[in-house]
mmCIF file of C-alpha atoms in Angstrom:
data_model
loop_
_atom_site.group_PDB
_atom_site.id
_atom_site.type_symbol
_atom_site.label_atom_id
_atom_site.label_comp_id
_atom_site.label_asym_id
_atom_site.label_seq_id
_atom_site.Cartn_x
_atom_site.Cartn_y
_atom_site.Cartn_z
ATOM 1 C CA ALA K 653 9.517 -30.307 31.891
ATOM 2 C CA TRP K 654 11.985 -32.589 33.609
ATOM 3 C CA HIS K 655 12.562 -35.661 35.789
ATOM 4 C CA GLY K 656 12.913 -35.143 39.556
ATOM 5 C CA VAL K 657 15.168 -32.020 39.545
ATOM 6 C CA ALA K 658 12.999 -30.153 42.004
ATOM 7 C CA ALA K 659 12.632 -31.517 45.523
ATOM 8 C CA PRO K 660 9.849 -34.123 45.290
ATOM 9 C CA ALA K 661 6.686 -33.538 47.243
ATOM 10 C CA ALA K 662 5.910 -35.834 50.151
ATOM 11 C CA GLY K 663 5.098 -39.290 48.849
ATOM 12 C CA THR K 664 6.342 -38.419 45.357
ATOM 13 C CA ALA K 665 8.995 -40.509 43.649
ATOM 14 C CA PRO K 666 12.249 -38.784 42.586
ATOM 15 C CA SER K 667 11.445 -39.738 38.995
ATOM 16 C CA SER K 668 8.283 -37.633 38.953
ATOM 17 C CA ILE K 669 7.628 -35.402 35.940
ATOM 18 C CA TYR K 670 7.788 -31.669 36.751
ATOM 19 C CA ALA K 671 6.917 -28.588 34.700
ATOM 20 C CA ARG K 672 7.198 -24.839 35.157
ATOM 21 C CA SER K 673 5.670 -21.876 33.340
ATOM 22 C CA PHE K 674 7.828 -19.071 31.908
ATOM 23 C CA THR K 675 6.952 -15.740 30.326
ATOM 24 C CA ALA K 676 7.979 -14.853 26.776
ATOM 25 C CA ALA K 677 10.989 -13.043 28.307
ATOM 26 C CA GLY K 678 12.170 -16.246 29.971
ATOM 27 C CA VAL K 679 11.186 -15.261 33.513
ATOM 28 C CA ALA K 680 9.722 -17.989 35.717
ATOM 29 C CA ALA K 681 6.002 -17.315 36.191
ATOM 30 C CA GLY K 682 5.358 -19.768 39.016
ATOM 31 C CA ASP K 683 6.640 -22.633 41.118
ATOM 32 C CA PRO K 684 7.383 -26.075 39.645
ATOM 33 C CA VAL K 685 4.291 -28.213 39.212
ATOM 34 C CA VAL K 686 4.244 -31.992 39.671
ATOM 35 C CA LEU K 687 2.564 -33.348 36.574
ATOM 36 C CA ALA K 688 2.808 -37.018 37.466
ATOM 37 C CA PRO K 689 3.955 -38.696 40.699
ATOM 38 C CA ALA K 690 5.876 -41.281 38.696
ATOM 39 C CA ALA K 691 7.423 -41.110 35.232
ATOM 40 C CA GLY K 692 5.303 -43.392 33.134
ATOM 41 C CA HIS K 693 3.103 -41.320 30.856
ATOM 42 C CA SER K 694 3.251 -42.175 27.169
ATOM 43 C CA ARG K 695 2.616 -39.923 24.196
ATOM 44 C CA GLU K 696 -0.832 -41.535 23.875
ATOM 45 C CA GLU K 697 -1.654 -40.772 27.535
ATOM 46 C CA PRO K 698 0.385 -37.664 28.509
ATOM 47 C CA ALA K 699 0.350 -35.772 31.758
ATOM 48 C CA LEU K 700 -1.274 -32.367 31.512
ATOM 49 C CA ALA K 701 -0.602 -29.004 33.156
ATOM 50 C CA ARG K 702 -2.720 -25.875 32.879
ATOM 51 C CA PHE K 703 -1.259 -22.418 33.423
ATOM 52 C CA ALA K 704 -3.557 -19.389 33.580
ATOM 53 C CA GLY K 705 -2.354 -16.721 31.148
ATOM 54 C CA ALA K 706 0.976 -18.487 30.723
ATOM 55 C CA GLY K 707 3.632 -17.592 28.213
ATOM 56 C CA GLY K 708 2.854 -13.931 27.728
ATOM 57 C CA GLY K 709 2.402 -12.203 31.053
ATOM 58 C CA GLY K 710 -1.365 -12.682 30.992
ATOM 59 C CA ASN K 711 -1.924 -11.860 27.332
ATOM 60 C CA GLY K 712 -4.468 -14.598 27.121
ATOM 61 C CA GLY K 713 -6.909 -12.455 29.084
ATOM 62 C CA ALA K 714 -8.953 -13.288 32.127
ATOM 63 C CA GLY K 715 -9.506 -17.006 32.452
ATOM 64 C CA ALA K 716 -7.334 -17.894 29.452
ATOM 65 C CA GLN K 717 -5.090 -20.911 29.868
ATOM 66 C CA THR K 718 -2.106 -22.518 28.222
ATOM 67 C CA VAL K 719 -2.176 -26.316 28.335
ATOM 68 C CA VAL K 720 1.098 -28.283 28.316
ATOM 69 C CA ALA K 721 1.117 -31.992 27.491
ATOM 70 C CA VAL K 722 4.166 -33.888 28.797
ATOM 71 C CA TRP K 723 5.162 -37.503 28.302
ATOM 72 C CA GLN K 724 8.105 -39.841 28.695
ATOM 73 C CA GLU K 725 9.686 -41.090 25.483
ATOM 74 C CA GLY K 726 11.059 -44.592 25.217
ATOM 75 C CA ARG K 727 8.927 -46.483 27.749
ATOM 76 C CA ALA K 728 7.760 -49.959 26.787
ATOM 77 C CA GLY K 729 5.074 -49.783 24.145
ATOM 78 C CA ALA K 730 5.598 -46.055 23.503
ATOM 79 C CA PRO K 731 6.533 -44.645 20.079
ATOM 80 C CA VAL K 732 10.197 -44.467 19.150
ATOM 81 C CA ALA K 733 11.869 -41.351 20.601
ATOM 82 C CA PRO K 734 12.528 -38.539 18.089
ATOM 83 C CA GLN K 735 16.046 -38.240 16.731
ATOM 84 C CA GLY K 736 18.321 -36.491 19.245
ATOM 85 C CA CYS K 737 16.242 -37.503 22.307
ATOM 86 C CA PHE K 738 17.375 -39.988 24.951
ATOM 87 C CA SER K 739 15.359 -43.175 25.132
ATOM 88 C CA ALA K 740 14.020 -42.163 28.555
ATOM 89 C CA GLY K 741 13.753 -38.463 27.817
ATOM 90 C CA ILE K 742 10.870 -36.102 28.524
ATOM 91 C CA ALA K 743 8.959 -34.460 25.663
ATOM 92 C CA ALA K 744 6.327 -31.734 25.866
ATOM 93 C CA ARG K 745 4.028 -29.722 23.685
ATOM 94 C CA ARG K 746 2.251 -26.434 24.424
ATOM 95 C CA PHE K 747 -1.332 -25.751 23.398
ATOM 96 C CA SER K 748 -3.131 -22.403 23.609
ATOM 97 C CA PRO K 749 -6.857 -21.835 23.068
ATOM 98 C CA GLY K 750 -6.105 -18.512 21.376
ATOM 99 C CA CYS K 751 -8.144 -15.367 21.714
ATOM 100 C CA VAL K 752 -11.690 -15.717 23.001
ATOM 101 C CA PRO K 753 -13.907 -12.782 21.926
ATOM 102 C CA ASP K 754 -15.993 -11.005 24.548
ATOM 103 C CA ALA K 755 -17.408 -7.547 25.322
ATOM 104 C CA GLY K 756 -13.936 -5.987 25.434
ATOM 105 C CA ARG K 757 -11.760 -8.291 23.362
ATOM 106 C CA LEU K 758 -11.446 -8.286 19.552
ATOM 107 C CA CYS K 759 -9.942 -11.452 18.070
ATOM 108 C CA LEU K 760 -8.231 -11.369 14.660
ATOM 109 C CA GLY K 761 -6.051 -13.715 12.621
ATOM 110 C CA ASP K 762 -8.054 -16.839 13.534
ATOM 111 C CA GLY K 763 -7.607 -16.097 17.229
ATOM 112 C CA ARG K 764 -3.878 -15.425 17.163
ATOM 113 C CA PHE K 765 -4.230 -11.709 17.903
ATOM 114 C CA GLU K 766 -6.073 -10.162 20.827
ATOM 115 C CA LEU K 767 -6.990 -6.462 20.667
ATOM 116 C CA SER K 768 -8.535 -4.182 23.263
ATOM 117 C CA SER K 769 -9.122 -0.448 23.555
ATOM 118 C CA VAL K 770 -9.740 2.018 26.394
ATOM 119 C CA TRP K 771 -11.073 5.549 25.829
ATOM 120 C CA THR K 772 -11.121 8.684 27.997
ATOM 121 C CA ALA K 773 -13.824 11.324 27.559
ATOM 122 C CA PRO K 774 -12.855 14.990 27.051
ATOM 123 C CA GLY K 775 -11.798 16.672 30.265
ATOM 124 C CA ASN K 776 -11.129 13.260 31.844
ATOM 125 C CA VAL K 777 -14.764 13.146 32.954
ATOM 126 C CA GLY K 778 -15.130 9.472 32.154
ATOM 127 C CA GLN K 779 -13.388 6.370 30.884
ATOM 128 C CA GLY K 780 -14.559 3.164 29.323
ATOM 129 C CA GLN K 781 -13.649 0.086 27.369
ATOM 130 C CA GLY K 782 -14.070 0.019 23.611
ATOM 131 C CA ARG K 783 -16.684 -2.456 22.442
ATOM 132 C CA PRO K 784 -15.374 -4.642 19.611
ATOM 133 C CA GLN K 785 -16.950 -5.967 16.445
ATOM 134 C CA ALA K 786 -15.139 -8.258 14.003
ATOM 135 C CA VAL K 787 -15.569 -7.414 10.311
ATOM 136 C CA THR K 788 -13.257 -9.848 8.488
ATOM 137 C CA ARG K 789 -10.588 -12.348 9.545
ATOM 138 C CA ASP K 790 -8.038 -9.531 9.705
ATOM 139 C CA THR K 791 -10.173 -6.476 10.519
ATOM 140 C CA GLY K 792 -12.522 -5.186 13.186
ATOM 141 C CA TYR K 793 -13.641 -2.005 14.890
ATOM 142 C CA PHE K 794 -14.433 -0.532 18.305
ATOM 143 C CA TRP K 795 -17.336 1.696 19.305
ATOM 144 C CA PHE K 796 -17.129 3.868 22.414
ATOM 145 C CA PHE K 797 -20.432 5.619 23.086
ATOM 146 C CA GLY K 798 -23.026 3.750 21.022
ATOM 147 C CA PRO K 799 -23.094 0.693 18.734
ATOM 148 C CA GLU K 800 -24.111 2.809 15.719
ATOM 149 C CA ASN K 801 -21.055 5.046 16.075
ATOM 150 C CA VAL K 802 -17.841 3.404 14.822
ATOM 151 C CA GLU K 803 -14.830 5.101 16.438
ATOM 152 C CA LEU K 804 -11.739 3.024 15.627
ATOM 153 C CA MET K 805 -11.086 0.577 12.790
ATOM 154 C CA VAL K 806 -8.052 -1.712 12.985
ATOM 155 C CA LYS K 807 -6.545 -4.537 10.924
ATOM 156 C CA VAL K 808 -3.605 -6.916 11.404
ATOM 157 C CA LEU K 809 -1.951 -8.291 8.275
ATOM 158 C CA ASP K 810 0.637 -11.046 7.886
ATOM 159 C CA GLY K 811 3.597 -9.332 6.231
ATOM 160 C CA ARG K 812 6.169 -11.988 7.130
ATOM 161 C CA ALA K 813 6.770 -12.842 3.483
ATOM 162 C CA VAL K 814 7.848 -9.218 2.955
ATOM 163 C CA ASN K 815 9.792 -8.241 6.096
ATOM 164 C CA GLY K 816 9.286 -10.950 8.707
ATOM 165 C CA LYS K 817 6.695 -8.903 10.638
ATOM 166 C CA PHE K 818 2.999 -8.676 11.334
ATOM 167 C CA TRP K 819 1.565 -5.304 10.317
ATOM 168 C CA VAL K 820 -0.962 -3.217 12.267
ATOM 169 C CA PHE K 821 -3.085 -0.516 10.624
ATOM 170 C CA TYR K 822 -5.719 1.659 12.253
ATOM 171 C CA GLY K 823 -7.987 4.527 11.263
ATOM 172 C CA SER K 824 -9.642 6.686 13.917
ATOM 173 C CA LEU K 825 -12.989 8.457 13.511
ATOM 174 C CA SER K 826 -12.840 9.985 16.989
ATOM 175 C CA ASN K 827 -10.688 12.661 18.627
ATOM 176 C CA VAL K 828 -11.118 11.467 22.189
ATOM 177 C CA ALA K 829 -8.077 10.017 23.943
ATOM 178 C CA TRP K 830 -7.744 6.262 23.533
ATOM 179 C CA THR K 831 -5.241 3.431 23.740
ATOM 180 C CA LEU K 832 -5.144 0.329 21.568
ATOM 181 C CA ARG K 833 -3.394 -2.856 22.670
ATOM 182 C CA VAL K 834 -2.498 -5.577 20.143
ATOM 183 C CA ALA K 835 -1.107 -8.876 21.487
ATOM 184 C CA ASP K 836 0.213 -11.931 19.654
ATOM 185 C CA LEU K 837 -0.907 -14.845 21.827
ATOM 186 C CA GLN K 838 1.456 -17.284 20.135
ATOM 187 C CA THR K 839 4.626 -15.364 20.993
ATOM 188 C CA GLY K 840 3.562 -13.123 23.897
ATOM 189 C CA ALA K 841 4.642 -9.993 21.982
ATOM 190 C CA GLU K 842 2.404 -6.966 22.216
ATOM 191 C CA LYS K 843 2.220 -3.349 21.067
ATOM 192 C CA VAL K 844 0.287 -0.433 22.556
ATOM 193 C CA TYR K 845 -0.781 2.631 20.537
ATOM 194 C CA SER K 846 -2.054 5.862 22.103
ATOM 195 C CA ASN K 847 -4.086 8.730 20.674
ATOM 196 C CA PRO K 848 -4.053 12.045 22.612
ATOM 197 C CA ALA K 849 -7.252 14.007 23.123
ATOM 198 C CA GLY K 850 -8.142 16.413 20.325
ATOM 199 C CA GLN K 851 -6.458 14.428 17.540
ATOM 200 C CA LEU K 852 -7.628 12.040 14.839
ATOM 201 C CA ALA K 853 -5.016 9.625 13.598
ATOM 202 C CA SER K 854 -4.493 6.919 10.999
ATOM 203 C CA ARG K 855 -1.380 4.796 11.005
ATOM 204 C CA GLY K 856 0.312 1.875 9.294
ATOM 205 C CA ASP K 857 2.919 0.074 11.409
ATOM 206 C CA THR K 858 4.690 -2.460 9.196
ATOM 207 C CA ALA K 859 7.072 -3.524 11.963
ATOM 208 C CA ALA K 860 4.501 -3.938 14.712
ATOM 209 C CA LEU K 861 5.038 -7.527 15.868
ATOM 210 C CA PRO K 862 7.886 -9.960 15.169
ATOM 211 C CA GLY K 863 7.386 -13.099 13.136
ATOM 212 C CA ALA K 864 9.422 -15.738 11.362
ATOM 213 C CA ALA K 865 11.733 -14.459 8.628
ATOM 214 C CA THR K 866 9.701 -16.342 6.030
ATOM 215 C CA ALA K 867 6.212 -17.722 6.239
ATOM 216 C CA ALA K 868 4.573 -20.075 3.809
ATOM 217 C CA GLY K 869 1.173 -18.778 2.867
ATOM 218 C CA ALA K 870 1.714 -15.281 4.235
ATOM 219 C CA VAL K 871 -0.782 -12.905 2.645
ATOM 220 C CA THR K 872 0.086 -9.571 1.056
ATOM 221 C CA PRO K 873 -2.367 -7.212 -0.641
ATOM 222 C CA ALA K 874 -3.118 -8.025 -4.262
ATOM 223 C CA ALA K 875 -2.038 -5.557 -6.922
ATOM 224 C CA ALA K 876 -5.158 -5.857 -9.086
ATOM 225 C CA PRO K 877 -8.172 -3.776 -7.994
ATOM 226 C CA LEU K 878 -11.572 -5.290 -7.316
ATOM 227 C CA SER K 879 -14.397 -4.950 -9.800
ATOM 228 C CA PRO K 880 -16.546 -2.086 -8.507
ATOM 229 C CA VAL K 881 -20.152 -2.535 -7.420
ATOM 230 C CA PRO K 882 -22.658 -0.400 -9.365
ATOM 231 C CA SER K 883 -24.175 1.394 -6.354
ATOM 232 C CA ALA K 884 -22.688 3.839 -3.854
ATOM 233 C CA LEU K 885 -22.584 3.361 -0.093
ATOM 234 C CA LEU K 886 -25.694 4.988 1.404
ATOM 235 C CA LEU K 887 -25.372 6.409 4.931
ATOM 236 C CA SER K 888 -27.286 8.499 7.485
ATOM 237 C CA ALA K 889 -30.791 7.193 6.742
ATOM 238 C CA GLU K 890 -29.759 7.123 3.043
ATOM 239 C CA ARG K 891 -29.444 10.892 2.911
ATOM 240 C CA PHE K 892 -25.894 10.610 1.547
ATOM 241 C CA ALA K 893 -24.160 8.520 -1.119
ATOM 242 C CA VAL K 894 -20.446 7.846 -0.677
ATOM 243 C CA GLU K 895 -18.164 6.771 -3.530
ATOM 244 C CA VAL K 896 -14.393 6.198 -3.541
ATOM 245 C CA THR K 897 -11.855 6.043 -6.349
ATOM 246 C CA PHE K 898 -8.187 5.245 -5.757
ATOM 247 C CA HIS K 899 -4.771 5.083 -7.386
ATOM 248 C CA ASP K 900 -2.111 2.731 -6.050
ATOM 249 C CA PRO K 901 1.252 4.514 -6.548
ATOM 250 C CA PHE K 902 3.203 1.381 -5.641
ATOM 251 C CA ASN K 903 1.815 -0.677 -8.538
ATOM 252 C CA ASP K 904 0.366 2.100 -10.737
ATOM 253 C CA VAL K 905 -3.159 0.679 -10.763
ATOM 254 C CA ALA K 906 -6.448 2.525 -10.248
ATOM 255 C CA GLY K 907 -9.979 1.505 -9.443
ATOM 256 C CA SER K 908 -13.153 2.129 -7.461
ATOM 257 C CA GLY K 909 -13.624 1.120 -3.845
ATOM 258 C CA VAL K 910 -16.238 -1.478 -2.960
ATOM 259 C CA GLY K 911 -18.447 -0.239 -0.129
ATOM 260 C CA THR K 912 -20.043 -2.223 2.692
ATOM 261 C CA ARG K 913 -22.320 -0.710 5.324
ATOM 262 C CA LEU K 914 -21.493 -1.395 8.976
ATOM 263 C CA THR K 915 -24.228 0.671 10.655
ATOM 264 C CA ASP K 916 -26.768 3.241 9.486
ATOM 265 C CA ASP K 917 -24.074 5.926 9.830
ATOM 266 C CA SER K 918 -20.872 4.017 9.020
ATOM 267 C CA GLY K 919 -19.336 1.858 6.330
ATOM 268 C CA TYR K 920 -16.025 0.742 4.870
ATOM 269 C CA PHE K 921 -14.365 0.326 1.487
ATOM 270 C CA THR K 922 -12.078 -2.373 0.143
ATOM 271 C CA PHE K 923 -9.770 -1.820 -2.835
ATOM 272 C CA PHE K 924 -7.819 -4.997 -3.579
ATOM 273 C CA SER K 925 -9.361 -7.834 -1.563
ATOM 274 C CA PRO K 926 -12.792 -8.268 0.078
ATOM 275 C CA SER K 927 -11.079 -9.135 3.364
ATOM 276 C CA ASN K 928 -8.680 -6.161 3.346
ATOM 277 C CA VAL K 929 -10.459 -3.047 4.654
ATOM 278 C CA GLU K 930 -8.779 0.153 3.441
ATOM 279 C CA LEU K 931 -11.055 3.035 4.458
ATOM 280 C CA VAL K 932 -13.887 3.634 6.942
ATOM 281 C CA VAL K 933 -16.406 6.500 6.629
ATOM 282 C CA LYS K 934 -19.207 7.740 8.871
ATOM 283 C CA ILE K 935 -21.709 10.587 8.571
ATOM 284 C CA LEU K 936 -23.370 11.938 11.706
ATOM 285 C CA ASP K 937 -26.354 14.244 12.076
ATOM 286 C CA GLY K 938 -24.900 17.138 14.059
ATOM 287 C CA ARG K 939 -27.729 19.593 13.352
ATOM 288 C CA ALA K 940 -28.676 19.750 17.019
ATOM 289 C CA VAL K 941 -25.160 21.046 17.745
ATOM 290 C CA ASN K 942 -24.286 23.342 14.826
ATOM 291 C CA GLY K 943 -26.935 22.846 12.148
ATOM 292 C CA LYS K 944 -24.640 20.626 10.024
ATOM 293 C CA PHE K 945 -24.076 17.022 8.983
ATOM 294 C CA TRP K 946 -20.609 15.794 9.928
ATOM 295 C CA VAL K 947 -18.321 13.613 7.792
ATOM 296 C CA PHE K 948 -15.543 11.504 9.349
ATOM 297 C CA TYR K 949 -13.132 9.128 7.688
ATOM 298 C CA GLY K 950 -10.104 7.116 8.732
ATOM 299 C CA ALA K 951 -7.665 5.297 6.460
ATOM 300 C CA LEU K 952 -5.917 1.976 6.867
ATOM 301 C CA THR K 953 -4.023 2.602 3.618
ATOM 302 C CA ASN K 954 -1.571 5.157 2.239
ATOM 303 C CA VAL K 955 -2.545 4.911 -1.427
ATOM 304 C CA GLU K 956 -4.028 7.946 -3.165
ATOM 305 C CA TYR K 957 -7.831 8.157 -3.062
ATOM 306 C CA ASP K 958 -10.814 10.491 -3.414
ATOM 307 C CA ILE K 959 -13.999 10.266 -1.357
ATOM 308 C CA LYS K 960 -17.066 11.828 -2.986
ATOM 309 C CA VAL K 961 -20.029 12.433 -0.689
ATOM 310 C CA THR K 962 -23.328 13.474 -2.310
ATOM 311 C CA GLN K 963 -26.318 14.831 -0.408
ATOM 312 C CA LEU K 964 -29.114 13.131 -2.333
ATOM 313 C CA LEU K 965 -31.862 15.635 -1.468
ATOM 314 C CA THR K 966 -29.942 18.667 -2.761
ATOM 315 C CA GLY K 967 -27.406 17.100 -5.146
ATOM 316 C CA ILE K 968 -24.599 18.975 -3.372
ATOM 317 C CA GLU K 969 -21.277 17.111 -3.517
ATOM 318 C CA LYS K 970 -18.123 17.287 -1.471
ATOM 319 C CA THR K 971 -14.848 15.542 -2.318
ATOM 320 C CA TYR K 972 -12.010 14.683 0.057
ATOM 321 C CA HIS K 973 -8.608 13.945 -1.457
ATOM 322 C CA ASN K 974 -5.816 11.924 0.121
ATOM 323 C CA PRO K 975 -2.389 12.316 -1.520
ATOM 324 C CA PRO K 976 -0.245 9.209 -2.008
ATOM 325 C CA PHE K 977 1.945 7.827 0.780
ATOM 326 C CA GLN K 978 -0.102 9.390 3.592
ATOM 327 C CA PHE K 979 -2.297 7.888 6.297
ATOM 328 C CA ARG K 980 -5.047 10.308 7.228
ATOM 329 C CA SER K 981 -8.092 10.697 9.501
ATOM 330 C CA ILE K 982 -10.404 13.680 8.998
ATOM 331 C CA ALA K 983 -13.411 15.135 10.862
ATOM 332 C CA ASP K 984 -15.432 17.685 8.888
ATOM 333 C CA THR K 985 -18.083 19.027 11.268
ATOM 334 C CA SER K 986 -19.429 21.565 8.758
ATOM 335 C CA ALA K 987 -19.715 19.305 5.720
ATOM 336 C CA PHE K 988 -23.406 19.758 4.778
ATOM 337 C CA ASN K 989 -26.360 21.868 5.860
#
């Protein structure tokens, strides 16, 4: 914001207060805006400007706005100007409403991060937007074809205390082609991940989005495991019981995962913190296709773990092992008769 640098509009005093929106890359995103026809706004009664999607090339989504409050320091009755400012200087502050959840937008990190996903059906016969569902402050998932069928789990963790970055983890339970976009609405930074058709993928990106070198209160996963719940996770009309044990090779601790059901067919496990989802599992009834029940899982962790699935009617068990230091997604379409 500034005093009368741009050519004043007709009937506007040269001392008017102007403002202009810029993208995160420093590129002007619009023409100068006259905030006040005469410089006289105090900090208590600032001039306001609203810029649609400002600051990040539209990262705020449709209808999102950045609000800028601008005032003149040093006028009679106004607060004392901050150190380093001229007595008649211009001060401004930017406000953003953050992410607003809707049918295609997942909001994490108290609204700081906006996530969206687009999928393409096999053979490019159709395309659609992933439908989001928040699970914890840091974690959520997308479904593609039906609300009971979880397809993609994703979490964003604050790792700034470790390496100055925000971390993105995802675990896929689908082998259709999809893209995942993660945007930081405070900085305008964003990252796009793509999954080709025919593949299932899990990933941990610990350098996904830039942040301050240090951050007070930044959260990192706890080393101590949670106390396990006594019952297993029951899925697929309670035909199957799912249990998980893990070993953390980084801290040499072991424990049992705590399961939470998302839908009748899907659920997730936490290892170290109730808000930190580590593994998502779903069991589908594929008997109409090949006479089998199908087991899918996707990891948002690279610790060592074992997933034991028990068919309660027959007592038949199947165990899936993940070696340490690997992110893995698996689809077993011949798991149980």
